[in-house]
PDB file of C-alpha atoms in Angstrom:
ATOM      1  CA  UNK A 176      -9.250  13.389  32.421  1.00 50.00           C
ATOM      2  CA  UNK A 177     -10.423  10.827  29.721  1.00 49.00           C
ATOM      3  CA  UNK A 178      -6.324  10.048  29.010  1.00 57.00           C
ATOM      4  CA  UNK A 179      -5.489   9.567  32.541  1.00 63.00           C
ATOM      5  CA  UNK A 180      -8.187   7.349  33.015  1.00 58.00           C
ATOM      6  CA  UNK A 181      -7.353   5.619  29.437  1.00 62.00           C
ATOM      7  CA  UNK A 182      -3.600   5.216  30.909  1.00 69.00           C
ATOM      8  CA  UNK A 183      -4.654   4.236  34.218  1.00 68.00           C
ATOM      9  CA  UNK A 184      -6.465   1.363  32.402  1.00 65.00           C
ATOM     10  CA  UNK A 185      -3.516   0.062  30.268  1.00 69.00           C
ATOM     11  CA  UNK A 186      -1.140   0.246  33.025  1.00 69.00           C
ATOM     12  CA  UNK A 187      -3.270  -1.469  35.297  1.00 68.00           C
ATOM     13  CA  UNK A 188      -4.399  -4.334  32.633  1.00 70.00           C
ATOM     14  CA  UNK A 189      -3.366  -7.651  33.143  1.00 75.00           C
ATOM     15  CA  UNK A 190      -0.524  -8.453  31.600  1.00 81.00           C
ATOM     16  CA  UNK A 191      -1.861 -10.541  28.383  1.00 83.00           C
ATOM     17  CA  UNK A 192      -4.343  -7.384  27.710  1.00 81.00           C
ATOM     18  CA  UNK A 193      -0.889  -5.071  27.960  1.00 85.00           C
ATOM     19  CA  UNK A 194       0.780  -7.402  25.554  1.00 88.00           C
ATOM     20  CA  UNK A 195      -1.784  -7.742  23.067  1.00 89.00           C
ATOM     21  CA  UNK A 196      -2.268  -3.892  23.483  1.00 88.00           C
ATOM     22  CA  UNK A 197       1.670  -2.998  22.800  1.00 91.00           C
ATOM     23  CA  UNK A 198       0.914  -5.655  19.623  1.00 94.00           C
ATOM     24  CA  UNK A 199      -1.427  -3.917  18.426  1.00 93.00           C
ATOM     25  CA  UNK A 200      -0.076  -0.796  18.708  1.00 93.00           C
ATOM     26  CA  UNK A 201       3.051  -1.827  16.924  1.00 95.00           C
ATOM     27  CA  UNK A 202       0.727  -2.467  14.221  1.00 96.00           C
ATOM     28  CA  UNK A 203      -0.964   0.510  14.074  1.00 95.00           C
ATOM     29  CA  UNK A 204       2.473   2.560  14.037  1.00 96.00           C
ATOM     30  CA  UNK A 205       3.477  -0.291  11.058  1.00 97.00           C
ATOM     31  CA  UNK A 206       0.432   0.580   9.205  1.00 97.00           C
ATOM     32  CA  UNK A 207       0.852   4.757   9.384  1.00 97.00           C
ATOM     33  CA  UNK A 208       4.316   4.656   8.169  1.00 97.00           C
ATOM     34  CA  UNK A 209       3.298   2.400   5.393  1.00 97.00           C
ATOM     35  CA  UNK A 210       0.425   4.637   4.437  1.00 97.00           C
ATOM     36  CA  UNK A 211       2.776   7.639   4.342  1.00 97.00           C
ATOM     37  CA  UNK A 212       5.537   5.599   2.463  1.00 97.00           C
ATOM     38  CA  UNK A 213       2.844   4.458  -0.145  1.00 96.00           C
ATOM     39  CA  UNK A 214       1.220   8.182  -0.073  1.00 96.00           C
ATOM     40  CA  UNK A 215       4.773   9.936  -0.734  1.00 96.00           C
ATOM     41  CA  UNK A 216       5.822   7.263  -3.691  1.00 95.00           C
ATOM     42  CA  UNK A 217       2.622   7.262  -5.473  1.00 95.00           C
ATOM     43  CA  UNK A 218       2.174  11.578  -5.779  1.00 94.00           C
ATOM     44  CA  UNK A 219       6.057  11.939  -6.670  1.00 95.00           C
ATOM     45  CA  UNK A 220       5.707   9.061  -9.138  1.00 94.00           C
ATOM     46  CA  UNK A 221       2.226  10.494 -10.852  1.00 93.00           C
ATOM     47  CA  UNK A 222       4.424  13.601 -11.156  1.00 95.00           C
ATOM     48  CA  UNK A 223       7.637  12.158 -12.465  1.00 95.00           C
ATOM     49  CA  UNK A 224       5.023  10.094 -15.298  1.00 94.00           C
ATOM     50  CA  UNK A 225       3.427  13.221 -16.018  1.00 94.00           C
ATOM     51  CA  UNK A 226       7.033  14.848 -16.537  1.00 94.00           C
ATOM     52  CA  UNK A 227       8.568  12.225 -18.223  1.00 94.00           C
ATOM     53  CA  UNK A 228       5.573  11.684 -20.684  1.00 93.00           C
ATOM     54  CA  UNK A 229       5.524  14.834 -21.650  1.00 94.00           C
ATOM     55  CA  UNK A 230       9.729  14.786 -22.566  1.00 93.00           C
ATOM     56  CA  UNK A 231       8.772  12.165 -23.952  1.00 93.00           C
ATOM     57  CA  UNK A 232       5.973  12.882 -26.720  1.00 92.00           C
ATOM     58  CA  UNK A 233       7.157  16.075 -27.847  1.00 92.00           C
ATOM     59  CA  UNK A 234      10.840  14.277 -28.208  1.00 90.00           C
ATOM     60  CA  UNK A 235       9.465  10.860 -29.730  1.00 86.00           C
ATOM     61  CA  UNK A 236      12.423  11.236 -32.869  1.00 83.00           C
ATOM     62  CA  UNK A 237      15.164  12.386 -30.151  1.00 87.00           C
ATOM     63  CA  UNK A 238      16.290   9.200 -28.945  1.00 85.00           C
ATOM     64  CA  UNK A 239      19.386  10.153 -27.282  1.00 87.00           C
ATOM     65  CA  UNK A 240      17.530  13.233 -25.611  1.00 90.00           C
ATOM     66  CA  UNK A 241      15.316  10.822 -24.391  1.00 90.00           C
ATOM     67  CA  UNK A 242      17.726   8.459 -22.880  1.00 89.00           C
ATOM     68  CA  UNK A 243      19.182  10.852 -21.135  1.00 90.00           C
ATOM     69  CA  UNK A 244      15.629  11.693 -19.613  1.00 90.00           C
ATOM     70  CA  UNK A 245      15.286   8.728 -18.210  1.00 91.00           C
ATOM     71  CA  UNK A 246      17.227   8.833 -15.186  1.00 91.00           C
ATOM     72  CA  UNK A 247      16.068  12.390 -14.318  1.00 92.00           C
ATOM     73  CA  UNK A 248      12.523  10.867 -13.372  1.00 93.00           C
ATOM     74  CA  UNK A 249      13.646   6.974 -11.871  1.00 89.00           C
ATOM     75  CA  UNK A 250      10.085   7.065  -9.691  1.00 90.00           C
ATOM     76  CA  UNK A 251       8.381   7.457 -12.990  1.00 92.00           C
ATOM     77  CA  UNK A 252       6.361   4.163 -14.011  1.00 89.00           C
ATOM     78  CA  UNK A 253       6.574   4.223 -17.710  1.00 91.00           C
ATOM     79  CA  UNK A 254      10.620   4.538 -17.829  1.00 92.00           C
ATOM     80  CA  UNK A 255      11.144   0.878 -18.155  1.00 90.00           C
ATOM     81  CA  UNK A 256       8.442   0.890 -20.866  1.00 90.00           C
ATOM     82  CA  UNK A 257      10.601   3.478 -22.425  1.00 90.00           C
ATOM     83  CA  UNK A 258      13.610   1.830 -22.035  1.00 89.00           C
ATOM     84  CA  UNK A 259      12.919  -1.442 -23.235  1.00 87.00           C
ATOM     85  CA  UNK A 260      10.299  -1.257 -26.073  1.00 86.00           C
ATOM     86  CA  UNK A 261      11.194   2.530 -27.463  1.00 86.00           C
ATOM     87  CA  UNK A 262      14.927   2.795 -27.505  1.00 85.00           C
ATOM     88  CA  UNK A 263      15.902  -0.866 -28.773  1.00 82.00           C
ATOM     89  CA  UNK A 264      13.467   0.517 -32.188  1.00 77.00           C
ATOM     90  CA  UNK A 265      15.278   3.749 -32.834  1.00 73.00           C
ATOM     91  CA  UNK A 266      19.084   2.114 -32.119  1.00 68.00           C
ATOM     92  CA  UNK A 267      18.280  -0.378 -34.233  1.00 69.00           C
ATOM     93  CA  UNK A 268      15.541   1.105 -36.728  1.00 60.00           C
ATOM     94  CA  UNK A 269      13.676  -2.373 -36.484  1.00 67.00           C
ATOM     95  CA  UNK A 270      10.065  -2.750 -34.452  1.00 68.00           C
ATOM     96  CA  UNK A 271       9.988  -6.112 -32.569  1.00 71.00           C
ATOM     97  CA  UNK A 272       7.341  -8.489 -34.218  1.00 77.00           C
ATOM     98  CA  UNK A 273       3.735  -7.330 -32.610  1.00 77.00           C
ATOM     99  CA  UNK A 274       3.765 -10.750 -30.655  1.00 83.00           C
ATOM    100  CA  UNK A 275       7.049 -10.352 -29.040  1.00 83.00           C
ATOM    101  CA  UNK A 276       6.301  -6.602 -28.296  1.00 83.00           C
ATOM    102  CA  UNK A 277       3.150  -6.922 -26.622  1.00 87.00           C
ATOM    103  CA  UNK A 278       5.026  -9.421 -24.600  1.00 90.00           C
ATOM    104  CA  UNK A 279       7.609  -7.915 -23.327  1.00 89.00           C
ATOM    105  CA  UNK A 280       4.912  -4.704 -21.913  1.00 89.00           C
ATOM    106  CA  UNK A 281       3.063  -6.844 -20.449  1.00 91.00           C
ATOM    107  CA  UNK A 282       5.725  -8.227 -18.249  1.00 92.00           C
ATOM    108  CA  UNK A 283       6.629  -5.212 -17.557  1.00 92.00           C
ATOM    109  CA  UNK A 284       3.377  -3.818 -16.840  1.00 91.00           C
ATOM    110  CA  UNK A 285       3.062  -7.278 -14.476  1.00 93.00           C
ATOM    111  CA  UNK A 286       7.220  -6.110 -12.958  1.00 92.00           C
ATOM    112  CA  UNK A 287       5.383  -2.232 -12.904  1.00 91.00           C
ATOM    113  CA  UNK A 288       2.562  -3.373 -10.879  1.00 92.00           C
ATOM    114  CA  UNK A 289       4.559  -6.065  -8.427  1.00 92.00           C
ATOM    115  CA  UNK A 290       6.791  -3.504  -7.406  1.00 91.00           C
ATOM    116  CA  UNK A 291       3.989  -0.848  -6.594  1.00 92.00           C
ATOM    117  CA  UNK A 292       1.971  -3.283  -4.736  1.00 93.00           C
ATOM    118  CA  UNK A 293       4.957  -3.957  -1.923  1.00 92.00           C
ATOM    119  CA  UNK A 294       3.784  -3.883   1.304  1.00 93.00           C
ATOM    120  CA  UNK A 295      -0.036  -3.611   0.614  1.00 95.00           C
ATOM    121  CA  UNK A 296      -0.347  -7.126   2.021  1.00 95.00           C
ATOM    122  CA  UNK A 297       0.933  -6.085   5.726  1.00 96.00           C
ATOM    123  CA  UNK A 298      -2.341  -3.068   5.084  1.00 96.00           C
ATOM    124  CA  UNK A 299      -4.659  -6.105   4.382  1.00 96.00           C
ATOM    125  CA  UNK A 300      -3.178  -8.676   7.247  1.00 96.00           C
ATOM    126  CA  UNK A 301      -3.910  -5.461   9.573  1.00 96.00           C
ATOM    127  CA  UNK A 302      -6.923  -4.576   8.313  1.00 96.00           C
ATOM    128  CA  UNK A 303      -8.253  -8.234   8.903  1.00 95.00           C
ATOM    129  CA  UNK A 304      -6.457  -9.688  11.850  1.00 95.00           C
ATOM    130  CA  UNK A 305      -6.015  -6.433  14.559  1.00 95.00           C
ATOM    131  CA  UNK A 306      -9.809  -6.660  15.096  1.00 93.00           C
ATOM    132  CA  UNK A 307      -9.463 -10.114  16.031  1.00 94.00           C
ATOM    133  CA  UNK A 308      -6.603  -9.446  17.713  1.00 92.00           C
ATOM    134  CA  UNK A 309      -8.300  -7.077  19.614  1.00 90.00           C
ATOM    135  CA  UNK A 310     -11.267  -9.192  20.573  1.00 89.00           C
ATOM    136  CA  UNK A 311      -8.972 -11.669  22.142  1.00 89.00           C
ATOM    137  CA  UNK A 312      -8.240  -8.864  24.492  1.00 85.00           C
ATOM    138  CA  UNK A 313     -11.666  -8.423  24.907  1.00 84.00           C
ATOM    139  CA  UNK A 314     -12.667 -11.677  25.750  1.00 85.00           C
ATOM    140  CA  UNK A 315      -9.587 -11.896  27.972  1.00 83.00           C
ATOM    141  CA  UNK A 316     -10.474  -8.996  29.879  1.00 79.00           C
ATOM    142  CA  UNK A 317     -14.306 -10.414  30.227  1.00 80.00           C
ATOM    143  CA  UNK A 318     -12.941 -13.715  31.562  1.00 79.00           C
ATOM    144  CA  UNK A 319     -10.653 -11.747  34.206  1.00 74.00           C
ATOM    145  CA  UNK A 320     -13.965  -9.883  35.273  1.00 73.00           C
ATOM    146  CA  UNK A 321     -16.016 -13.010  36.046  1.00 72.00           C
ATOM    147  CA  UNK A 322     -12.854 -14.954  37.503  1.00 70.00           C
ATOM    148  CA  UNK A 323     -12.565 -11.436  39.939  1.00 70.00           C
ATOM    149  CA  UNK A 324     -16.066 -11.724  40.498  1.00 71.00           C
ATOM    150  CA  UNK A 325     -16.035 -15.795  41.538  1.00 69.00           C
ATOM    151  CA  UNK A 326     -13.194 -15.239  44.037  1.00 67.00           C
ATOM    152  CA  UNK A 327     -14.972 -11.707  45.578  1.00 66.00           C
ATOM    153  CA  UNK A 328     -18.338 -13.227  45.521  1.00 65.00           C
ATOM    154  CA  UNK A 329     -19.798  -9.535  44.284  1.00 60.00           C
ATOM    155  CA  UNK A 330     -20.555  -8.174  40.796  1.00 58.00           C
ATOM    156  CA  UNK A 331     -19.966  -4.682  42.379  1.00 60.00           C
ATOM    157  CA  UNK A 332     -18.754  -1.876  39.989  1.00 56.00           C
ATOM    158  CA  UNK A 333     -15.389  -2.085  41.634  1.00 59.00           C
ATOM    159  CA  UNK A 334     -14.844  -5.657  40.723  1.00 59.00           C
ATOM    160  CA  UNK A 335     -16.371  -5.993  37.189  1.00 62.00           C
ATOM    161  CA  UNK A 336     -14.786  -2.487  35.973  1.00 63.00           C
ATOM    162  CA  UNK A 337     -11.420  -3.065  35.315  1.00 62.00           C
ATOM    163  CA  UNK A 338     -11.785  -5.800  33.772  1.00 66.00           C
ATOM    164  CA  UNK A 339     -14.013  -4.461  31.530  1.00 73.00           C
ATOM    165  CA  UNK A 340     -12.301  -1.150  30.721  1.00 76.00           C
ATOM    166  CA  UNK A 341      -8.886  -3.352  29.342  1.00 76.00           C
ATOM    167  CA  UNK A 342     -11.566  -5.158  27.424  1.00 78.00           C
ATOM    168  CA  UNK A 343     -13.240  -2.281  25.862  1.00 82.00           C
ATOM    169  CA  UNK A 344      -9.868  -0.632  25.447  1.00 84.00           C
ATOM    170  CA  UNK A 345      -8.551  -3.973  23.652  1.00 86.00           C
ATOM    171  CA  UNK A 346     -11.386  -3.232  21.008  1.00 88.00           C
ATOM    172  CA  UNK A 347     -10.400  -0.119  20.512  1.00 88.00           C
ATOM    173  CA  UNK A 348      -7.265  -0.302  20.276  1.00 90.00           C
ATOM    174  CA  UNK A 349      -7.916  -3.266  17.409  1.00 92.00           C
ATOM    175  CA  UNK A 350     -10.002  -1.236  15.705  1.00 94.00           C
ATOM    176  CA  UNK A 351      -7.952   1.760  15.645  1.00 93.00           C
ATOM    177  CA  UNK A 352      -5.252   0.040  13.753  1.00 94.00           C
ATOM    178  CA  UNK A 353      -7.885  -2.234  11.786  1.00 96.00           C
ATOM    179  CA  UNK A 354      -9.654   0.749  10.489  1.00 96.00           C
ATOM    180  CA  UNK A 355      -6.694   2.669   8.522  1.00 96.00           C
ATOM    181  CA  UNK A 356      -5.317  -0.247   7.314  1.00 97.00           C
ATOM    182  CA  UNK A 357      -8.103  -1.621   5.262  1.00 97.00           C
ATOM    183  CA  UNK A 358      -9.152   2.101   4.147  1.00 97.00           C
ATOM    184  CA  UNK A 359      -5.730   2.620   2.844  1.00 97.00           C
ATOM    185  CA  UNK A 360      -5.435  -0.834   1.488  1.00 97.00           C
ATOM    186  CA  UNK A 361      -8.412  -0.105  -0.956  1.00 97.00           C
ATOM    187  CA  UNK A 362      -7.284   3.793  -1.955  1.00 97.00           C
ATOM    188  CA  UNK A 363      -3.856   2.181  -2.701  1.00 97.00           C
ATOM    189  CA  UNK A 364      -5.543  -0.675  -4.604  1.00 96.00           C
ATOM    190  CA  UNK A 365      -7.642   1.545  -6.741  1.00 96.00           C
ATOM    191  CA  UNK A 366      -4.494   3.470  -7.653  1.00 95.00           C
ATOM    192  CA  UNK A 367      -3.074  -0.043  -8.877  1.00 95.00           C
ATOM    193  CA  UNK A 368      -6.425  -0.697 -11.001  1.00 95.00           C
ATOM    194  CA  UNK A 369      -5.643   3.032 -12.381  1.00 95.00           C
ATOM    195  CA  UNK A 370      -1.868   2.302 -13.065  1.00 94.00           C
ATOM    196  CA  UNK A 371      -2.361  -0.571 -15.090  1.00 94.00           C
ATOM    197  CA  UNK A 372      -5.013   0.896 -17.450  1.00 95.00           C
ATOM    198  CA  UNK A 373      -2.753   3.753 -17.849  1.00 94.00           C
ATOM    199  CA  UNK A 374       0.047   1.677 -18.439  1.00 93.00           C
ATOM    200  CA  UNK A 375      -1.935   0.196 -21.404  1.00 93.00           C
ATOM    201  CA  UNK A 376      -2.828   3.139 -22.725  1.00 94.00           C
ATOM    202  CA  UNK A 377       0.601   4.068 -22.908  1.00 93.00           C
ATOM    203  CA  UNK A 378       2.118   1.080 -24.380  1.00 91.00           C
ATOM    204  CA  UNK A 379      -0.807   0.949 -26.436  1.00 91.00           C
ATOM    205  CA  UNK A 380      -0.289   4.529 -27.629  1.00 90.00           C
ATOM    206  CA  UNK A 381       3.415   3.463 -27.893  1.00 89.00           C
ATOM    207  CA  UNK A 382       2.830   0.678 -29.968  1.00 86.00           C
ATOM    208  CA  UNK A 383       0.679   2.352 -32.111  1.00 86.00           C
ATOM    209  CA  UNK A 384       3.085   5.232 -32.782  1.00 83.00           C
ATOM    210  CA  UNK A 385       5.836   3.126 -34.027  1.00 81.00           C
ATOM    211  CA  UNK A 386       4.055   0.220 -36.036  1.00 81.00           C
ATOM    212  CA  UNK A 387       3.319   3.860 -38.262  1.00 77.00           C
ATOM    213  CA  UNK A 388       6.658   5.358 -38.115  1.00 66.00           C
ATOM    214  CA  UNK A 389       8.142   1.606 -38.899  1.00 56.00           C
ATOM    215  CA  UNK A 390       5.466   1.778 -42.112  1.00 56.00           C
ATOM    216  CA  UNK A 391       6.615   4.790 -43.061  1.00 56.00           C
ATOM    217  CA  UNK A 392      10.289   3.987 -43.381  1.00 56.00           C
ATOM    218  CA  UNK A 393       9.408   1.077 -45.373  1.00 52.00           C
TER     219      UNK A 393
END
């Protein structure tokens, strides 16, 4: 009963209220497949970097093994770290200086982090704007009731309720996308914060490893 009288109300909305409904439910769909996207990418990329550390670590003097590693686990985030700051050290038995190092992991840590936050910014513009989006259906529908109500000269039920149902629906509707957009937005941004520290840890770790494998050769 309640989704034939929901779909009663879109169908019979004015036509602004349907378009700013179909917007916003274009948005909502937008936001879901994002949320899965991001959900999918970040659980089989902590599992590649759990993999691919652990190749890594107990194969730190097999550099070749670990090459080859690499493109087994190409979701993982600490590959490029790999890559460019352990391999160049064993094919050439020479650390970078510390300076030029720490450089070069940060801007990968920076590339790391720019890549993983993709698409976040459509979660925030949704989580901000479809309320508002929303309420201009709302106040549409409002202004459609008292314009109905001017030209019938009653406030009866039958003239003010449409009106008001598209409006309430409009809300809704903007809140229904609003809602697991911003949610997600912060869960995903979290995971960024937790990235980044462990991607610091790791290059730290890295570092750390073969400043005293360097010192030992000399």
């Amino acid at each position: 009963m309640f989704n034939n009288y929901f779909l009663n109300a879109i169908l019979e909305a004015s036509f602004v209220v349907q378009s700013i409904l179909f917007f916003l439910i274009v948005l909502s769909i937008t936001t879901w497949a994002i949320i899965l996207f991001k959900l999918l990418q970040f659980k089989k990329q902590r599992q590649q970097n759990k993999q691919l550390e652990e190749v890594f670590w107990d194969n730190l003097k097999n550099a070749e093994l670990i090459k080859k590693s690499l493109v087994l686990y190409p979701e993982s985030n600490i590959a490029q770290n790999i890559e460019v700051l352990y391999l160049p050290y064993f094919q050439k038995d020479k650390l970078l200086p510390e300076k030029i190092w720490t450089r070069k992991a940060s801007a990968i840590t920076e590339d790391t982090l720019f890549f993983l936050e993709s698409r976040l910014s459509i979660l925030a513009t949704v989580g901000s704007s479809a309320p508002f989006i929303g309420l201009l259906g709302t106040v549409w529908g409002i202004m459609m009731s008292f314009h109905k109500i001017a030209l019938s000269g009653s406030a009866s039920l039958s003239v003010v309720a449409p009106g008001l149902s598209e409006a309430l629906i409009a809300t809704a509707v903007g809140l229904f996308a609003a809602i697991p957009a911003s949610v997600a937005y912060n869960m995903f941004i979290r995971y960024l914060s937790q990235q980044e520290r462990y991607l610091e840890n790791f290059n730290n770790d890295l570092l750390e490893v073969l400043t005293t494998d360097g010192e030992s050769k000399a």
